[in-house]
Coordinates of C-alpha atoms in Angstrom, one line a residue:
Chain A
M1 CA -2.3 -51.4 -116.2
T2 CA 0.2 -49.4 -114.3
S3 CA 0.1 -45.7 -115.0
L4 CA 3.2 -44.1 -116.4
F5 CA 2.3 -41.2 -114.1
S6 CA 2.6 -43.5 -111.1
E7 CA 4.4 -40.8 -109.0
I8 CA 1.4 -38.5 -109.2
S9 CA -1.6 -40.8 -109.9
P10 CA -1.7 -44.6 -109.5
E11 CA -4.3 -45.2 -112.3
P12 CA -5.1 -43.3 -115.5
A13 CA -8.4 -41.4 -115.3
A14 CA -11.3 -43.5 -116.5
D15 CA -12.6 -40.8 -118.8
V16 CA -9.3 -40.2 -120.6
P17 CA -8.8 -42.9 -123.2
V18 CA -5.5 -44.7 -123.1
R19 CA -4.0 -45.2 -126.6
R20 CA -2.0 -48.2 -127.8
I21 CA 1.0 -46.8 -129.8
T22 CA 3.7 -48.7 -131.6
V23 CA 7.1 -47.0 -132.1
T24 CA 10.2 -48.3 -133.8
V25 CA 12.8 -47.5 -131.2
N26 CA 16.4 -48.2 -132.2
G27 CA 15.2 -50.5 -134.9
Q28 CA 12.9 -52.5 -132.7
R29 CA 9.1 -52.2 -132.8
R30 CA 7.8 -51.5 -129.3
S31 CA 4.3 -50.9 -128.1
A32 CA 2.9 -49.1 -125.1
D33 CA -0.5 -47.9 -123.7
V34 CA -0.1 -44.2 -123.1
E35 CA -2.2 -41.3 -121.9
P36 CA -2.1 -38.5 -124.5
R37 CA -0.3 -36.2 -122.1
L38 CA 2.7 -38.5 -121.7
L39 CA 5.8 -36.9 -123.2
L40 CA 8.1 -38.8 -125.6
A41 CA 11.0 -38.4 -123.1
H42 CA 9.0 -40.1 -120.4
L43 CA 7.8 -42.9 -122.7
L44 CA 11.4 -43.6 -123.6
R45 CA 12.7 -43.4 -120.0
Q46 CA 9.8 -45.0 -118.0
A47 CA 8.0 -47.3 -120.4
F48 CA 11.0 -48.5 -122.4
R49 CA 13.6 -48.0 -119.7
L50 CA 15.9 -46.2 -122.1
T51 CA 17.4 -43.9 -119.6
G52 CA 20.1 -42.6 -121.8
T53 CA 17.6 -39.9 -122.9
H54 CA 18.1 -37.4 -120.1
T55 CA 15.5 -34.8 -119.0
G56 CA 17.4 -31.7 -118.0
C57 CA 15.6 -28.4 -118.0
D58 CA 12.2 -29.8 -119.1
T59 CA 11.5 -26.5 -120.8
T60 CA 12.9 -27.0 -124.3
N61 CA 16.1 -25.2 -123.6
C62 CA 18.9 -27.6 -122.7
G63 CA 18.6 -30.3 -125.4
A64 CA 19.7 -33.2 -123.0
C65 CA 16.5 -35.1 -124.1
T66 CA 17.4 -34.8 -127.8
V67 CA 16.5 -37.9 -129.8
L68 CA 16.2 -38.6 -133.5
Y69 CA 12.6 -38.7 -134.7
D70 CA 12.5 -40.1 -138.3
G71 CA 16.2 -39.1 -138.5
Q72 CA 15.7 -35.4 -137.4
P73 CA 16.8 -34.2 -133.9
V74 CA 13.9 -33.3 -131.6
K75 CA 13.6 -32.4 -128.0
S76 CA 11.7 -35.3 -126.6
C77 CA 10.4 -33.3 -123.6
T78 CA 8.5 -31.2 -126.1
M79 CA 6.7 -33.9 -128.0
L80 CA 3.9 -36.1 -127.0
A81 CA 4.5 -39.9 -126.9
V82 CA 1.3 -40.4 -129.1
Q83 CA 3.0 -38.3 -131.8
A84 CA 5.6 -41.0 -132.1
D85 CA 3.0 -43.6 -133.0
G86 CA 4.2 -45.3 -136.3
H87 CA 7.4 -43.3 -136.4
E88 CA 11.1 -44.2 -135.9
V89 CA 13.0 -42.9 -132.8
T90 CA 16.7 -43.3 -132.2
T91 CA 18.1 -42.8 -128.7
V92 CA 21.7 -42.8 -127.6
E93 CA 21.3 -46.5 -126.9
G94 CA 20.8 -47.1 -130.6
L95 CA 23.9 -45.3 -131.7
A96 CA 26.5 -48.1 -131.2
G97 CA 26.5 -51.2 -133.4
A98 CA 26.6 -54.7 -132.0
S99 CA 30.3 -54.6 -131.1
E100 CA 31.6 -51.1 -131.9
L101 CA 30.8 -47.6 -130.9
H102 CA 29.4 -45.1 -133.4
P103 CA 32.2 -42.7 -134.7
V104 CA 30.5 -39.9 -132.8
Q105 CA 30.8 -41.9 -129.5
E106 CA 34.4 -42.8 -130.4
G107 CA 35.1 -39.1 -131.0
F108 CA 33.7 -38.1 -127.6
R109 CA 35.9 -40.7 -126.0
D110 CA 39.1 -39.9 -127.9
E111 CA 38.8 -36.1 -127.7
H112 CA 37.4 -36.0 -124.1
G113 CA 34.1 -34.6 -125.3
L114 CA 32.3 -35.5 -122.0
Q115 CA 32.8 -34.2 -118.5
C116 CA 29.8 -35.0 -116.2
G117 CA 28.1 -36.7 -119.2
F118 CA 24.7 -35.3 -118.6
C119 CA 24.3 -33.5 -121.9
T120 CA 26.3 -36.1 -123.9
P121 CA 23.5 -38.2 -125.3
G122 CA 21.7 -35.2 -126.7
M123 CA 25.0 -33.7 -128.0
M124 CA 25.8 -37.0 -129.8
L125 CA 22.4 -37.3 -131.4
A126 CA 22.4 -33.7 -132.6
A127 CA 26.0 -34.4 -133.9
K128 CA 24.9 -37.5 -135.7
A129 CA 22.0 -35.6 -137.4
L130 CA 24.4 -33.0 -138.5
L131 CA 26.9 -35.5 -139.9
D132 CA 24.2 -37.4 -141.7
R133 CA 23.2 -34.2 -143.5
N134 CA 26.6 -32.6 -143.8
P135 CA 29.6 -35.1 -143.7
D136 CA 32.2 -32.3 -143.9
P137 CA 31.1 -29.5 -141.5
T138 CA 33.3 -26.6 -140.6
E139 CA 33.9 -25.9 -136.9
D140 CA 31.3 -23.0 -137.1
E141 CA 28.8 -25.4 -138.6
V142 CA 29.3 -27.8 -135.7
R143 CA 28.9 -25.1 -133.2
W144 CA 25.8 -23.9 -134.9
A145 CA 24.3 -27.4 -135.1
L146 CA 24.9 -28.0 -131.4
S147 CA 23.7 -24.6 -130.3
G148 CA 20.4 -26.0 -129.0
N149 CA 22.3 -28.3 -126.6
L150 CA 23.7 -26.8 -123.4
C151 CA 26.6 -28.2 -121.5
R152 CA 26.5 -27.3 -117.8
C153 CA 30.2 -28.1 -117.5
T154 CA 30.7 -25.6 -120.4
G155 CA 33.0 -28.1 -122.0
Y156 CA 32.2 -27.1 -125.6
Q157 CA 35.7 -27.0 -126.9
N158 CA 36.2 -30.7 -126.7
I159 CA 32.7 -31.5 -127.8
V160 CA 33.3 -29.6 -131.0
K161 CA 36.6 -31.4 -131.5
S162 CA 34.9 -34.7 -130.9
V163 CA 32.4 -34.1 -133.6
L164 CA 35.0 -33.0 -136.1
W165 CA 37.0 -36.1 -135.2
A166 CA 33.9 -38.2 -136.0
A167 CA 33.4 -36.4 -139.3
D168 CA 36.9 -37.2 -140.3
K169 CA 36.5 -40.8 -139.3
M170 CA 33.1 -41.2 -141.1
R171 CA 34.5 -39.8 -144.3
G172 CA 37.3 -42.4 -144.2
P173 CA 40.8 -42.3 -145.6
D174 CA 39.8 -42.3 -149.2
T175 CA 38.3 -38.8 -149.0
G176 CA 41.3 -37.1 -147.5
G177 CA 40.0 -37.6 -144.0
G178 CA 41.4 -40.1 -141.6
G179 CA 41.7 -38.3 -138.3
D180 CA 44.7 -36.0 -138.8
R181 CA 43.2 -33.3 -141.0
H182 CA 42.9 -30.8 -138.2
D183 CA 46.5 -31.2 -137.3
E184 CA 47.5 -30.5 -140.9
E185 CA 45.5 -27.4 -140.9
Q186 CA 47.5 -25.9 -138.1
P187 CA 49.8 -23.1 -139.3
Chain B
M1 CA 6.4 -31.7 -115.8
Y2 CA 3.2 -33.2 -117.2
P3 CA 0.4 -31.3 -118.9
S4 CA -3.1 -31.5 -117.5
R5 CA -5.2 -34.3 -118.9
F6 CA -6.7 -33.7 -122.3
Q7 CA -8.4 -35.6 -125.1
Y8 CA -6.3 -36.1 -128.1
E9 CA -7.5 -36.3 -131.7
A10 CA -5.5 -36.6 -134.9
P11 CA -7.7 -35.8 -137.8
T12 CA -6.6 -36.4 -141.4
T13 CA -8.4 -33.6 -143.1
V14 CA -8.7 -29.9 -142.4
E15 CA -12.5 -30.3 -142.4
A16 CA -12.4 -32.9 -139.7
A17 CA -10.1 -30.7 -137.7
I18 CA -12.6 -27.8 -138.0
D19 CA -15.4 -30.1 -136.9
L20 CA -13.5 -31.2 -133.8
L21 CA -12.6 -27.6 -132.9
H22 CA -16.3 -26.7 -133.4
R23 CA -17.4 -29.4 -131.1
G24 CA -14.7 -28.4 -128.7
G25 CA -16.5 -25.1 -128.2
G26 CA -13.5 -23.0 -127.4
E27 CA -11.8 -25.5 -125.1
A28 CA -9.7 -27.1 -127.9
K29 CA -6.3 -26.2 -129.2
V30 CA -4.5 -27.0 -132.5
L31 CA -1.2 -28.8 -132.2
A32 CA 1.2 -28.3 -135.1
G33 CA 4.9 -28.0 -134.1
G34 CA 4.1 -27.8 -130.4
Q35 CA 7.3 -26.0 -129.6
S36 CA 5.5 -23.3 -127.7
L37 CA 2.2 -25.0 -126.9
I38 CA 3.6 -28.1 -125.2
P39 CA 5.9 -26.1 -122.9
M40 CA 2.9 -23.8 -122.0
M41 CA 0.8 -26.9 -121.3
K42 CA 3.6 -28.3 -119.1
L43 CA 3.8 -25.1 -117.2
R44 CA -0.1 -25.1 -117.0
F45 CA -0.3 -21.7 -118.7
A46 CA -2.5 -23.6 -121.2
S47 CA -4.8 -26.5 -120.3
P48 CA -6.9 -27.3 -123.3
E49 CA -9.5 -30.0 -122.9
L50 CA -9.0 -31.2 -126.4
L51 CA -5.8 -31.2 -128.5
V52 CA -6.4 -31.4 -132.3
D53 CA -3.1 -32.7 -133.7
I54 CA -3.0 -31.6 -137.4
N55 CA 0.3 -33.4 -138.1
H56 CA -1.6 -36.2 -139.8
I57 CA -3.2 -33.9 -142.4
P58 CA -1.4 -34.4 -145.7
G59 CA -0.5 -31.5 -147.9
L60 CA 0.1 -28.8 -145.4
D61 CA 3.9 -29.0 -145.3
Y62 CA 4.6 -27.0 -148.4
H63 CA 6.3 -23.7 -149.1
R64 CA 6.3 -22.4 -152.6
V65 CA 6.7 -19.2 -154.7
D66 CA 3.8 -18.8 -157.1
P67 CA 4.3 -17.5 -160.7
D68 CA 3.0 -14.1 -159.6
G69 CA 5.8 -13.9 -157.0
S70 CA 3.7 -14.5 -153.9
I71 CA 5.0 -16.9 -151.3
H72 CA 2.8 -19.5 -149.7
I73 CA 3.8 -21.4 -146.5
G74 CA 1.6 -24.3 -145.3
A75 CA 0.7 -24.8 -141.7
L76 CA 3.0 -27.8 -141.3
C77 CA 6.1 -26.2 -143.0
R78 CA 8.8 -26.4 -140.4
H79 CA 11.3 -23.6 -139.6
V80 CA 14.1 -25.8 -140.8
D81 CA 12.4 -26.2 -144.2
L82 CA 12.5 -22.5 -144.6
E83 CA 16.0 -22.2 -143.3
Q84 CA 17.3 -24.7 -145.9
S85 CA 15.2 -23.4 -148.8
T86 CA 17.2 -21.8 -151.7
T87 CA 13.9 -20.9 -153.4
L88 CA 12.9 -18.9 -150.3
A89 CA 16.3 -17.3 -150.0
D90 CA 16.1 -16.1 -153.7
A91 CA 12.5 -14.9 -153.4
Q92 CA 12.5 -13.1 -150.1
P93 CA 15.6 -12.1 -148.2
V94 CA 13.7 -11.0 -145.1
L95 CA 12.2 -14.5 -144.5
A96 CA 15.5 -16.1 -145.2
A97 CA 17.1 -13.9 -142.6
V98 CA 14.6 -14.8 -140.0
A99 CA 14.6 -18.6 -140.4
P100 CA 18.0 -19.3 -138.9
L101 CA 17.4 -17.1 -135.9
V102 CA 14.2 -18.7 -134.6
A103 CA 14.8 -20.5 -131.3
D104 CA 17.6 -23.2 -131.8
P105 CA 18.3 -25.7 -134.5
I106 CA 16.5 -28.6 -132.8
V107 CA 13.4 -26.6 -132.0
R108 CA 13.4 -25.5 -135.7
T109 CA 13.0 -29.2 -136.9
R110 CA 9.5 -29.2 -135.3
G111 CA 8.2 -25.6 -135.0
T112 CA 6.2 -24.0 -137.8
L113 CA 5.9 -20.4 -139.1
V114 CA 2.1 -20.5 -139.1
G115 CA 2.1 -21.9 -135.5
S116 CA 4.4 -19.1 -134.4
L117 CA 2.0 -16.5 -135.9
C118 CA -0.9 -18.1 -134.1
H119 CA 1.0 -18.2 -130.8
A120 CA 1.4 -14.4 -131.1
D121 CA 4.2 -14.2 -128.7
P122 CA 5.4 -10.6 -128.6
Q123 CA 8.9 -12.1 -128.8
G124 CA 8.0 -14.1 -131.9
D125 CA 10.4 -13.5 -134.8
W126 CA 8.1 -14.5 -137.7
A127 CA 5.3 -12.1 -136.7
S128 CA 7.4 -9.0 -136.9
A129 CA 8.8 -10.1 -140.3
M130 CA 5.4 -10.9 -141.6
V131 CA 4.1 -7.5 -140.4
A132 CA 7.0 -5.8 -142.2
L133 CA 6.1 -7.8 -145.4
D134 CA 2.4 -7.2 -145.3
G135 CA 1.9 -10.9 -144.9
Q136 CA -1.5 -12.6 -144.4
V137 CA -2.8 -15.7 -142.6
V138 CA -5.3 -17.8 -144.4
A139 CA -7.9 -19.2 -141.9
Q140 CA -10.3 -22.0 -142.8
G141 CA -13.5 -22.5 -140.8
P142 CA -17.0 -23.9 -141.2
Q143 CA -17.9 -21.0 -143.5
G144 CA -14.8 -21.4 -145.8
R145 CA -11.6 -19.5 -146.0
R146 CA -10.6 -15.9 -145.2
S147 CA -7.4 -14.0 -145.4
I148 CA -6.3 -11.8 -142.5
P149 CA -3.4 -9.4 -142.6
V150 CA -0.8 -10.5 -139.9
A151 CA -0.9 -7.0 -138.5
D152 CA -4.6 -7.6 -137.6
F153 CA -4.2 -11.3 -137.0
V154 CA -2.0 -10.7 -134.0
A155 CA -4.5 -9.1 -131.6
G156 CA -2.3 -8.8 -128.5
P157 CA 0.1 -10.8 -126.4
F158 CA -0.6 -14.5 -127.1
Q159 CA -3.9 -13.5 -128.8
N160 CA -4.9 -14.1 -132.4
V161 CA -8.3 -13.3 -134.0
L162 CA -9.1 -16.9 -135.1
A163 CA -12.5 -18.1 -134.3
H164 CA -12.5 -21.1 -132.0
D165 CA -13.4 -23.4 -135.0
E166 CA -10.9 -22.0 -137.5
V167 CA -7.6 -23.5 -138.5
A168 CA -4.8 -21.3 -139.8
V169 CA -3.9 -23.3 -142.9
E170 CA -1.4 -21.0 -144.6
A171 CA 0.7 -17.9 -144.4
V172 CA 1.0 -15.7 -147.5
V173 CA 3.6 -13.1 -148.4
P174 CA 2.3 -10.9 -151.2
A175 CA 4.4 -10.5 -154.4
P176 CA 7.0 -7.7 -154.1
A177 CA 6.4 -4.6 -156.2
G178 CA 10.0 -4.4 -157.2
T179 CA 13.2 -6.0 -156.0
P180 CA 12.8 -7.3 -152.5
A181 CA 15.4 -6.2 -150.0
G182 CA 15.8 -5.9 -146.2
G183 CA 16.7 -8.2 -143.3
Y184 CA 16.1 -9.3 -139.8
L185 CA 18.4 -8.7 -136.8
K186 CA 17.8 -10.0 -133.3
L187 CA 19.7 -9.6 -130.0
E188 CA 19.5 -12.6 -127.7
R189 CA 21.7 -13.4 -124.7
R190 CA 22.2 -16.9 -125.9
I191 CA 20.7 -19.0 -128.7
G192 CA 17.1 -20.0 -128.0
D193 CA 16.5 -17.3 -125.5
F194 CA 13.8 -14.8 -126.1
A195 CA 14.8 -11.6 -127.9
T196 CA 16.1 -8.6 -126.1
A197 CA 15.0 -6.8 -129.2
G198 CA 14.5 -7.7 -132.8
V199 CA 13.9 -5.7 -136.0
A200 CA 12.6 -6.7 -139.4
V201 CA 12.8 -4.3 -142.3
A202 CA 11.3 -5.2 -145.7
L203 CA 11.7 -3.0 -148.8
D204 CA 10.6 -3.2 -152.4
L205 CA 13.0 -1.3 -154.6
V206 CA 12.3 0.1 -158.1
N207 CA 15.2 1.7 -159.9
G208 CA 16.9 2.2 -156.6
S209 CA 13.9 4.0 -155.1
V210 CA 11.9 2.5 -152.3
S211 CA 8.4 1.8 -153.6
R212 CA 7.2 0.0 -150.4
A213 CA 8.6 -0.4 -146.9
G214 CA 7.6 -2.2 -143.7
V215 CA 9.2 -2.3 -140.3
G216 CA 8.3 -4.8 -137.6
L217 CA 9.6 -4.9 -134.0
T218 CA 10.1 -8.0 -131.9
G219 CA 10.0 -8.1 -128.1
V220 CA 9.8 -4.4 -127.4
G221 CA 6.2 -4.1 -126.5
S222 CA 3.2 -6.2 -125.3
S223 CA 2.7 -7.3 -128.9
T224 CA 4.4 -7.3 -132.2
I225 CA 4.8 -3.7 -133.3
A226 CA 4.4 -2.3 -136.8
A227 CA 6.6 0.8 -137.0
T228 CA 4.5 2.4 -139.8
D229 CA 6.0 5.9 -139.4
A230 CA 9.5 4.6 -139.8
A231 CA 8.4 2.6 -142.9
Q232 CA 6.6 5.6 -144.4
A233 CA 9.8 7.7 -144.0
L234 CA 11.6 5.5 -146.4
V235 CA 9.0 5.4 -149.2
G236 CA 9.3 7.4 -152.4
A237 CA 13.1 8.1 -152.5
A238 CA 16.4 6.3 -152.8
L239 CA 17.9 5.1 -149.5
S240 CA 20.3 7.7 -148.1
P241 CA 22.1 8.0 -144.7
D242 CA 19.6 10.8 -143.7
A243 CA 16.6 8.7 -144.6
I244 CA 18.1 5.7 -142.7
N245 CA 18.7 7.8 -139.6
R246 CA 15.2 9.3 -139.7
A247 CA 13.6 5.8 -140.0
A248 CA 15.8 4.5 -137.2
D249 CA 14.7 7.3 -134.9
L250 CA 11.0 6.8 -135.7
A251 CA 11.3 3.0 -135.2
A252 CA 13.0 3.6 -131.8
E253 CA 10.1 5.9 -130.9
A254 CA 7.5 3.3 -132.0
A255 CA 9.1 0.7 -129.6
Q256 CA 7.4 0.4 -126.2
P257 CA 10.1 -1.6 -124.4
R258 CA 10.0 -2.3 -120.6
S259 CA 13.1 -2.6 -118.5
D260 CA 13.8 -6.2 -117.4
H261 CA 16.6 -8.6 -116.8
R262 CA 17.5 -8.4 -120.5
G263 CA 18.1 -4.7 -120.4
S264 CA 16.7 -1.3 -119.7
A265 CA 14.0 0.3 -121.8
S266 CA 16.4 2.9 -123.2
Y267 CA 18.9 0.2 -124.0
K268 CA 16.3 -1.8 -126.0
R269 CA 15.2 1.4 -127.8
Q270 CA 18.9 2.0 -128.8
V271 CA 19.1 -1.6 -130.0
V272 CA 16.1 -1.1 -132.2
R273 CA 17.6 2.1 -133.6
T274 CA 21.0 0.4 -134.3
F275 CA 19.4 -2.6 -136.0
V276 CA 17.3 -0.4 -138.3
V277 CA 20.5 1.5 -139.3
R278 CA 22.5 -1.8 -139.8
I279 CA 19.8 -3.5 -142.0
L280 CA 19.3 -0.4 -144.1
T281 CA 23.0 0.4 -144.4
N282 CA 23.6 -3.1 -145.6
V283 CA 20.9 -2.7 -148.2
L284 CA 22.3 0.6 -149.3
E285 CA 25.9 -0.8 -149.6
S286 CA 24.8 -4.0 -151.5
D287 CA 22.8 -1.7 -153.8
E288 CA 25.9 0.4 -154.4
R289 CA 28.1 -2.6 -155.0
A290 CA 25.6 -4.0 -157.5
A291 CA 25.5 -0.7 -159.4

């Protein structure tokens, strides 16, 4: 077996048992043999090749590695891969449907919510978690929910607009939403 | 950044966790939310040989208010559960004020109050609130359970008094002797940063008079600080601007801040003073509005 720590050690230590874990990632059951010290972010990136999950600060600050763990946003650089055994993980690769983007992704496109794009996956997953819980957030609530995600381009204004756009779209035209609510609110 | 190698066990009962810790002989650590422990392991400030993950133990994720008014928070109750709890907000305004200020919203989905107390970071928000509230930690070990006041539980910077084979299973806030009031304020340069300074003030009010008071300070010393003189200055009378100023001065005196990149010692002392005034003035004004 190749070690997932191949950069620093070609083989896992013989006295540290490797565990077989099974994780439902983006709806698909996937298994891997992991050392206990492997982080969830590295399982996703290196074992499953889902490199949309970015590792930025690596110290639980920036939120670029945010994924959904049983529907809740977590910083995947601050969880062990073994902790995901038997759980569901959604990464940015799991946001879009077969043929269409998730409304949050559409919002980021239409409202220019991304600049360099590094923080974008984490931002979008934190936004999805917010909208799943609160379909009609205020701007303050959006800013609050995204406050654990840092954008090094400091492009927050359009990120917030993107999430509000997605909220409108997800509520649909029947609920008074439909994309133009924020224009109407202008004095 | 990878942690050092360690053995990993995920017991499904508290007894099994205690047994593993006992056999670990002081080289084992309990993993609950992991939002402080895992970063410390990645930075190699902590390198336990054995990690005992208690997340698979059922029945520890509760928080409840007992009929006698005491609040019980299980070892796996996450910050976010406390943040979103209306029961907690009704029962204890100080805890409700702390919950949304701990780290950032994503860290709050994993981190736990009990874990924060065990971690005993001088910058920890929960410890100063629990000190102000006369809270306790319930520890379970091979010999059974014992309750430890949080003021004694936090022994120093990143030090608690748990024996190596004890698990902190619950935090308890005693029933208020009157109407609970107070709050928590924290100055941070940005969300998720460590506090420049934080203040928790907890009061029990009977007929407008303060029957019990507690003041806890965050991040202005090598450990959580109980500003007992400041608290004592409030007890036995109704809140007044004079009493508020006296308590604020005493709290600022009790602080032992050090100058660093977040601010000078005198600045932090002034922040403590200001926060005590703000929290207590808010209590006074809401009391007057209610009357």
